Tab-separated table of C-alpha atoms and ligand atoms in Angstrom:
chain	number	residue	atom	x	y	z
A	1	UNK	CA	42.602	73.640	60.509
A	2	UNK	CA	38.986	72.776	59.703
A	3	UNK	CA	37.111	75.995	59.229
A	4	UNK	CA	36.695	76.788	55.535
A	5	UNK	CA	37.400	80.497	55.933
A	6	UNK	CA	40.559	79.770	57.948
A	7	UNK	CA	41.747	77.489	55.140
A	8	UNK	CA	41.072	80.120	52.485
A	9	UNK	CA	42.925	82.739	54.539
A	10	UNK	CA	45.855	80.382	55.000
A	11	UNK	CA	45.880	79.686	51.236
A	12	UNK	CA	45.869	83.404	50.464
A	13	UNK	CA	48.470	84.441	53.003
A	14	UNK	CA	50.997	81.633	53.312
A	15	UNK	CA	54.070	81.042	51.182
A	16	UNK	CA	53.950	78.278	48.594
A	17	UNK	CA	56.294	76.179	50.711
A	18	UNK	CA	54.110	76.471	53.809
A	19	UNK	CA	50.944	75.723	51.815
A	20	UNK	CA	52.450	72.679	50.078
A	21	UNK	CA	53.882	71.348	53.346
A	22	UNK	CA	50.563	71.651	55.172
A	23	UNK	CA	48.710	69.900	52.308
A	24	UNK	CA	51.292	67.108	52.262
A	25	UNK	CA	50.873	66.596	55.996
A	26	UNK	CA	47.083	66.397	55.696
A	27	UNK	CA	47.408	63.958	52.777
A	28	UNK	CA	49.811	61.735	54.720
A	29	UNK	CA	47.555	61.818	57.789
A	30	UNK	CA	44.792	60.227	55.686
A	31	UNK	CA	46.681	58.009	53.241
A	32	UNK	CA	50.121	57.534	54.826
A	33	UNK	CA	52.758	57.246	52.113
A	34	UNK	CA	50.451	55.321	49.751
A	35	UNK	CA	49.799	56.348	46.158
A	36	UNK	CA	46.919	54.410	44.604
A	37	UNK	CA	47.061	53.514	40.949
A	38	UNK	CA	44.205	53.344	38.477
A	39	UNK	CA	44.626	51.871	34.992
A	40	UNK	CA	43.340	54.449	32.512
A	41	UNK	CA	41.920	53.293	29.179
A	42	UNK	CA	40.994	55.986	26.653
A	43	UNK	CA	38.744	53.760	24.590
A	44	UNK	CA	37.339	56.266	22.064
A	45	UNK	CA	38.413	59.732	20.943
A	46	UNK	CA	35.178	60.348	19.053
A	47	UNK	CA	33.205	63.215	20.538
A	48	UNK	CA	30.084	65.041	19.482
A	49	UNK	CA	30.833	67.982	21.799
A	50	UNK	CA	32.910	71.005	20.942
A	51	UNK	CA	34.588	72.252	24.113
A	52	UNK	CA	36.870	75.064	23.007
A	53	UNK	CA	39.828	73.848	25.075
A	54	UNK	CA	39.874	70.247	23.916
A	55	UNK	CA	42.079	68.777	21.206
A	56	UNK	CA	39.605	66.022	20.306
A	57	UNK	CA	36.609	68.359	20.006
A	58	UNK	CA	34.194	67.495	17.231
A	59	UNK	CA	35.297	70.361	14.964
A	60	UNK	CA	38.955	69.358	14.954
A	61	UNK	CA	39.075	67.587	11.631
A	62	UNK	CA	42.804	66.882	11.913
A	63	UNK	CA	42.275	64.194	14.555
A	64	UNK	CA	42.585	60.553	13.509
A	65	UNK	CA	39.539	59.035	15.208
A	66	UNK	CA	39.472	55.583	16.785
A	67	UNK	CA	37.470	53.226	18.930
A	68	UNK	CA	39.255	50.433	20.780
A	69	UNK	CA	37.526	47.179	19.751
A	70	UNK	CA	35.739	45.472	22.648
A	71	UNK	CA	37.977	42.407	22.549
A	72	UNK	CA	41.102	44.584	22.736
A	73	UNK	CA	39.604	46.510	25.642
A	74	UNK	CA	38.879	43.300	27.528
A	75	UNK	CA	42.378	41.975	26.825
A	76	UNK	CA	43.982	45.142	28.252
A	77	UNK	CA	41.830	45.014	31.363
A	78	UNK	CA	42.624	41.347	31.840
A	79	UNK	CA	46.342	42.025	31.470
A	80	UNK	CA	46.119	44.885	33.971
A	81	UNK	CA	44.168	42.680	36.358
A	82	UNK	CA	46.778	39.922	36.067
A	83	UNK	CA	49.478	42.477	36.893
A	84	UNK	CA	47.570	43.394	40.056
A	85	UNK	CA	45.544	46.483	39.042
A	86	UNK	CA	42.205	46.621	40.862
A	87	UNK	CA	40.851	49.927	39.576
A	88	UNK	CA	40.223	50.914	35.979
A	89	UNK	CA	39.059	54.206	34.518
A	90	UNK	CA	37.288	53.977	31.168
A	91	UNK	CA	37.391	57.387	29.515
A	92	UNK	CA	36.183	58.642	26.136
A	93	UNK	CA	34.724	61.538	24.248
A	94	UNK	CA	30.933	61.788	24.198
A	95	UNK	CA	30.681	59.048	21.584
A	96	UNK	CA	27.105	58.050	20.650
A	97	UNK	CA	28.320	54.609	19.530
A	98	UNK	CA	28.678	53.744	23.215
A	99	UNK	CA	25.020	53.541	24.086
A	100	UNK	CA	24.092	52.701	27.634
A	101	UNK	CA	23.311	49.123	26.530
A	102	UNK	CA	26.767	48.821	25.036
A	103	UNK	CA	28.431	50.155	28.187
A	104	UNK	CA	26.350	47.737	30.270
A	105	UNK	CA	27.693	44.858	28.164
A	106	UNK	CA	31.259	46.153	28.601
A	107	UNK	CA	30.832	46.538	32.361
A	108	UNK	CA	29.293	43.118	32.685
A	109	UNK	CA	32.144	41.483	30.779
A	110	UNK	CA	34.776	43.346	32.798
A	111	UNK	CA	33.096	42.204	35.988
A	112	UNK	CA	33.449	38.600	34.847
A	113	UNK	CA	37.068	38.814	33.725
A	114	UNK	CA	38.131	40.569	36.930
A	115	UNK	CA	36.229	38.198	39.253
A	116	UNK	CA	34.165	41.184	40.351
A	117	UNK	CA	37.184	42.479	42.265
A	118	UNK	CA	37.933	45.634	40.317
A	119	UNK	CA	36.425	49.077	40.859
A	120	UNK	CA	35.320	50.521	37.535
A	121	UNK	CA	35.190	54.257	36.971
A	122	UNK	CA	33.435	55.703	33.939
A	123	UNK	CA	34.304	59.087	32.449
A	124	UNK	CA	32.227	59.537	29.332
A	125	UNK	CA	30.329	62.784	29.854
A	126	UNK	CA	26.696	63.385	30.662
A	127	UNK	CA	23.992	60.712	30.634
A	128	UNK	CA	20.450	60.712	31.992
A	129	UNK	CA	19.832	59.702	35.593
A	130	UNK	CA	18.061	56.587	34.361
A	131	UNK	CA	21.152	55.583	32.384
A	132	UNK	CA	23.512	56.361	35.274
A	133	UNK	CA	21.341	54.059	37.386
A	134	UNK	CA	21.650	51.194	34.895
A	135	UNK	CA	25.401	51.666	34.611
A	136	UNK	CA	25.703	51.515	38.381
A	137	UNK	CA	23.653	48.343	38.457
A	138	UNK	CA	25.963	46.765	35.889
A	139	UNK	CA	29.098	47.530	37.840
A	140	UNK	CA	30.196	51.165	37.483
A	141	UNK	CA	31.122	52.169	41.030
A	142	UNK	CA	32.637	55.549	40.281
A	143	UNK	CA	32.074	58.352	37.777
A	144	UNK	CA	34.384	61.194	36.791
A	145	UNK	CA	33.030	64.354	35.249
A	146	UNK	CA	34.836	67.610	35.837
A	147	UNK	CA	32.839	70.822	36.141
A	148	UNK	CA	35.875	72.399	34.389
A	149	UNK	CA	35.352	75.854	35.927
A	150	UNK	CA	32.945	77.084	38.577
A	151	UNK	CA	32.383	80.343	36.677
A	152	UNK	CA	29.053	79.830	34.864
A	153	UNK	CA	29.826	82.387	32.131
A	154	UNK	CA	33.259	81.004	31.445
A	155	UNK	CA	31.900	77.457	31.488
A	156	UNK	CA	29.243	78.283	28.930
A	157	UNK	CA	31.708	80.082	26.669
A	158	UNK	CA	34.323	77.362	26.823
A	159	UNK	CA	31.857	74.500	26.423
A	160	UNK	CA	30.291	75.919	23.308
A	161	UNK	CA	27.041	76.962	24.951
A	162	UNK	CA	26.478	74.115	27.439
A	163	UNK	CA	25.600	75.392	30.897
A	164	UNK	CA	27.503	74.642	34.081
A	165	UNK	CA	24.179	73.751	35.684
A	166	UNK	CA	23.849	70.741	33.369
A	167	UNK	CA	27.038	69.204	34.703
A	168	UNK	CA	26.117	70.108	38.283
A	169	UNK	CA	22.719	68.417	37.878
A	170	UNK	CA	24.423	65.318	36.486
A	171	UNK	CA	26.881	65.279	39.406
A	172	UNK	CA	23.948	65.567	41.771
A	173	UNK	CA	22.264	62.594	40.080
A	174	UNK	CA	25.434	60.539	40.503
A	175	UNK	CA	25.504	61.452	44.180
A	176	UNK	CA	21.864	60.433	44.652
A	177	UNK	CA	22.649	57.092	42.988
A	178	UNK	CA	25.428	56.500	45.516
A	179	UNK	CA	28.351	56.568	43.098
A	180	UNK	CA	31.789	57.589	44.233
A	181	UNK	CA	31.595	60.996	42.624
A	182	UNK	CA	34.593	62.560	40.925
A	183	UNK	CA	34.801	66.000	39.431
A	184	UNK	CA	37.319	68.803	39.252
A	185	UNK	CA	38.607	71.505	37.005
A	186	UNK	CA	41.374	72.914	34.897
A	187	UNK	CA	43.588	75.711	36.173
A	188	UNK	CA	44.919	78.481	33.991
A	189	UNK	CA	41.933	78.786	31.651
A	190	UNK	CA	41.709	82.095	29.777
A	191	UNK	CA	39.770	84.754	31.750
A	192	UNK	CA	40.036	82.733	34.956
A	193	UNK	CA	40.979	84.785	38.023
A	194	UNK	CA	42.275	83.914	41.482
A	195	UNK	CA	38.695	84.331	42.682
A	196	UNK	CA	37.579	81.700	40.150
A	197	UNK	CA	40.255	79.353	41.441
A	198	UNK	CA	39.119	79.773	45.036
A	199	UNK	CA	35.500	79.241	43.967
A	200	UNK	CA	36.549	76.115	42.059
A	201	UNK	CA	37.981	74.621	45.241
A	202	UNK	CA	34.946	75.703	47.292
A	203	UNK	CA	32.645	74.044	44.768
A	204	UNK	CA	34.546	70.757	45.228
A	205	UNK	CA	33.936	71.080	48.951
A	206	UNK	CA	30.251	71.927	48.464
A	207	UNK	CA	29.805	68.888	46.209
A	208	UNK	CA	31.512	66.714	48.870
A	209	UNK	CA	33.532	65.065	46.124
A	210	UNK	CA	35.070	61.644	46.600
A	211	UNK	CA	37.627	62.322	43.865
A	212	UNK	CA	38.979	65.609	42.553
A	213	UNK	CA	40.938	65.857	39.302
A	214	UNK	CA	42.787	69.135	38.864
A	215	UNK	CA	44.903	69.647	35.781
A	216	UNK	CA	46.695	72.559	34.194
A	217	UNK	CA	44.974	73.790	31.042
A	218	UNK	CA	47.368	73.287	28.113
A	219	UNK	CA	46.463	75.157	24.905
A	220	UNK	CA	46.055	72.846	21.913
A	221	UNK	CA	47.222	74.313	18.568
A	222	UNK	CA	44.184	73.069	16.630
A	223	UNK	CA	41.575	74.643	18.902
A	224	UNK	CA	40.181	78.182	19.245
A	225	UNK	CA	42.288	78.562	22.418
A	226	UNK	CA	45.578	77.854	20.615
A	227	UNK	CA	47.115	81.208	21.539
A	228	UNK	CA	46.133	81.244	25.195
A	229	UNK	CA	48.696	81.781	27.908
A	230	UNK	CA	50.586	78.773	29.237
A	231	UNK	CA	51.123	78.537	32.988
A	232	UNK	CA	53.729	76.850	35.148
A	233	UNK	CA	52.995	73.889	37.408
A	234	UNK	CA	52.742	76.212	40.403
A	235	UNK	CA	49.085	77.093	39.769
A	236	UNK	CA	48.126	73.414	39.754
A	237	UNK	CA	50.191	72.821	42.902
A	238	UNK	CA	48.441	75.638	44.757
A	239	UNK	CA	45.029	74.389	43.601
A	240	UNK	CA	45.800	70.813	44.652
A	241	UNK	CA	46.969	71.969	48.070
A	242	UNK	CA	43.854	74.039	48.663
A	243	UNK	CA	41.527	71.186	47.710
A	244	UNK	CA	43.471	68.781	49.920
A	245	UNK	CA	43.035	71.125	52.898
A	246	UNK	CA	39.311	71.489	52.190
A	247	UNK	CA	38.732	67.773	51.517
A	248	UNK	CA	41.282	65.850	53.629
A	249	UNK	CA	39.968	62.420	52.594
A	250	UNK	CA	39.315	62.926	48.865
A	251	UNK	CA	41.194	60.868	46.313
A	252	UNK	CA	43.206	63.368	44.287
A	253	UNK	CA	45.215	62.254	41.253
A	254	UNK	CA	48.425	63.796	40.008
A	255	UNK	CA	47.264	64.160	36.415
A	256	UNK	CA	49.061	63.333	33.197
A	257	UNK	CA	48.605	66.992	32.221
A	258	UNK	CA	50.746	67.964	35.231
A	259	UNK	CA	53.455	65.567	34.039
A	260	UNK	CA	53.181	67.023	30.557
A	261	UNK	CA	53.951	70.658	31.438
A	262	UNK	CA	56.790	69.806	33.805
A	263	UNK	CA	58.988	66.673	33.736
A	264	UNK	CA	58.592	66.361	37.506
A	265	UNK	CA	55.011	67.649	37.502
A	266	UNK	CA	53.410	64.539	38.920
A	267	UNK	CA	55.997	64.200	41.701
A	268	UNK	CA	55.429	67.851	42.595
A	269	UNK	CA	51.656	67.398	42.745
A	270	UNK	CA	52.083	64.213	44.823
A	271	UNK	CA	54.212	66.238	47.257
A	272	UNK	CA	51.488	68.789	47.922
A	273	UNK	CA	48.330	66.802	48.484
A	274	UNK	CA	47.695	64.252	45.711
A	275	UNK	CA	47.500	60.510	46.434
A	276	UNK	CA	46.583	58.846	43.119
A	277	UNK	CA	48.290	58.139	39.784
A	278	UNK	CA	46.631	56.948	36.622
A	279	UNK	CA	49.015	55.010	34.382
A	280	UNK	CA	47.717	55.071	30.830
A	281	UNK	CA	47.096	51.513	29.625
A	282	UNK	CA	45.450	52.543	26.337
A	283	UNK	CA	46.897	50.490	23.444
A	284	UNK	CA	50.075	52.233	22.234
A	285	UNK	CA	48.936	52.299	18.588
A	286	UNK	CA	46.056	54.687	19.399
A	287	UNK	CA	47.300	56.505	22.524
A	288	UNK	CA	48.813	59.217	20.338
A	289	UNK	CA	45.377	60.129	18.958
A	290	UNK	CA	43.846	60.912	22.356
A	291	UNK	CA	45.477	64.301	22.481
A	292	UNK	CA	43.295	66.569	24.586
A	293	UNK	CA	46.363	68.812	24.800
A	294	UNK	CA	49.793	68.777	23.135
A	295	UNK	CA	52.960	67.346	24.684
A	296	UNK	CA	51.219	64.440	26.401
A	297	UNK	CA	53.764	62.157	28.037
A	298	UNK	CA	54.313	58.386	27.867
A	299	UNK	CA	52.863	57.975	24.369
A	300	UNK	CA	55.338	55.266	23.386
A	301	UNK	CA	55.334	53.314	26.628
A	302	UNK	CA	52.918	50.489	27.309
A	303	UNK	CA	50.819	50.773	30.461
A	304	UNK	CA	52.864	48.166	32.217
A	305	UNK	CA	56.096	50.075	31.472
A	306	UNK	CA	54.331	53.145	32.886
A	307	UNK	CA	53.719	51.354	36.174
A	308	UNK	CA	57.378	50.494	36.754
A	309	UNK	CA	58.420	54.047	35.824
A	310	UNK	CA	55.853	55.466	38.266
A	311	UNK	CA	57.170	53.224	41.006
A	312	UNK	CA	60.596	54.877	40.791
A	313	UNK	CA	59.026	58.315	40.662
A	314	UNK	CA	56.935	57.899	43.823
A	315	UNK	CA	59.845	56.312	45.689
A	316	UNK	CA	61.874	59.438	44.928
A	317	UNK	CA	59.462	61.478	47.072
A	318	UNK	CA	59.200	58.972	49.920
A	319	UNK	CA	55.931	57.391	48.856
A	320	UNK	CA	55.012	53.973	47.527
A	321	UNK	CA	52.541	52.633	44.987
A	322	UNK	CA	49.549	50.655	46.184
A	323	UNK	CA	47.579	48.286	43.995
A	324	UNK	CA	44.617	48.301	46.385
A	325	UNK	CA	41.260	49.612	45.142
A	326	UNK	CA	41.668	52.743	47.232
A	327	UNK	CA	37.948	53.241	47.797
A	328	UNK	CA	36.922	56.734	48.811
A	329	UNK	CA	37.210	57.163	52.594
A	330	UNK	CA	34.216	59.530	52.376
A	331	UNK	CA	32.149	56.767	50.768
A	332	UNK	CA	33.182	54.383	53.542
A	333	UNK	CA	32.145	57.029	56.120
A	334	UNK	CA	28.739	57.390	54.411
A	335	UNK	CA	28.247	53.619	54.535
A	336	UNK	CA	29.070	53.515	58.244
A	337	UNK	CA	26.504	56.242	58.905
A	338	UNK	CA	23.760	54.430	57.009
A	339	UNK	CA	23.979	51.135	58.951
B	401	SAH	N1	34.503	63.667	27.435
B	401	SAH	C1	34.630	63.503	28.837
B	401	SAH	C2	35.950	62.891	29.265
B	401	SAH	C3	37.144	63.223	28.424
B	401	SAH	S1	37.800	64.833	28.596
B	401	SAH	C4	34.431	64.834	29.539
B	401	SAH	O1	34.528	65.878	28.894
B	401	SAH	O2	34.154	64.790	30.730
B	401	SAH	C5	38.649	64.704	30.142
B	401	SAH	C6	39.166	66.005	30.698
B	401	SAH	O3	40.246	66.491	29.931
B	401	SAH	C7	38.198	67.163	30.692
B	401	SAH	O4	37.330	67.074	31.782
B	401	SAH	C8	39.117	68.380	30.739
B	401	SAH	O5	39.228	68.903	32.061
B	401	SAH	C9	40.478	67.819	30.292
B	401	SAH	N2	41.007	68.582	29.142
B	401	SAH	C10	40.434	68.760	27.941
B	401	SAH	N3	41.188	69.597	27.182
B	401	SAH	C11	42.274	69.951	27.923
B	401	SAH	C12	43.398	70.812	27.705
B	401	SAH	N4	43.565	71.472	26.570
B	401	SAH	N5	44.301	70.935	28.703
B	401	SAH	C13	44.154	70.250	29.855
B	401	SAH	N6	43.119	69.434	30.127
B	401	SAH	C14	42.168	69.294	29.173
B	402	SF4	FE1	34.429	65.997	24.179
B	402	SF4	FE2	35.222	65.821	26.738
B	402	SF4	FE3	36.769	66.991	24.836
B	402	SF4	FE4	34.537	68.222	25.651
B	402	SF4	S1	36.380	67.751	26.913
B	402	SF4	S2	35.218	67.980	23.501
B	402	SF4	S3	33.189	66.489	26.002
B	402	SF4	S4	36.210	64.852	24.972
């Protein structure tokens, strides 16, 4: 099934079981039974933005703020590298302390301590095209920035006045600079409809994303959305399946948020189209302060403990972890076309 309209019709009309099965088959036809792992480091929870959904938004004065010192960051990456990790995701709030120069220094050091073998993904919000270019030059191969919702009105409301177009322009800049481009959205946001969810998936297709992160929205008690409705994992499963059918070769993680609303959430998402897991290797003393949403799992475990736990989890659904870089097959296709 390749035609976009056929896929949408199938999504609308089929049972959950049929949809999930089809997405799993497409995922396995691209990635076999492999689940790629990325070491996630949440290196700062300081943010000057005020997204209404987010627990670490600037206005939440209850948050204990932290920055992971550079030396600690390098030590964690080195440890992960020694354990075999070859992909790291460096995520943070929009923290002005991390200027582009500072990130260039961090990237350069990571390149050295990982023998230039690791793929580094940044996820730190919007920067100018000029800065994205410098970061790429210094070793950032991938960038993650969700569009959050494809509905421009909802986006603007939930992001405290920032327009959807701004993020779309930034994603376009990343594409022009030849990054592996990652984006995605939350499901279950207030005022979202089924039409929004279909448009979210179609936007991923239109952006030809290399990576798509889809997570359930989980209301945080210290945000303006505290009393919003909570949803079951099913919405995220349906969304993951649809995106997998539309983008058969995209890297799609089973997010921590999915594991946080359902004890088997990540296994369920990996059974209906996802092929990536992101064990959290943030130092355990600060992990608990990076609470975008409540109920986040694995706060007491070290990253390395997370990896062995994940191994058992993926085996339970007939898949196995892979330490390989798991470069985007779409990026590899683009490279073949350009030679
Ligand atoms: N500051 C960067 C990266 C950190 S936020 C950025 O905004 O891009 C990473 C992601 O967390 C966001 O893209 C959003 O989709 C997700 N997130 C934030 N609050 C959430 C919540 N309450 N429930 C679920 N996911 C949330
Ligand atoms: Fe900041 Fe990202 Fe949270 Fe928005 S979602 S408040 S940009 S950390």
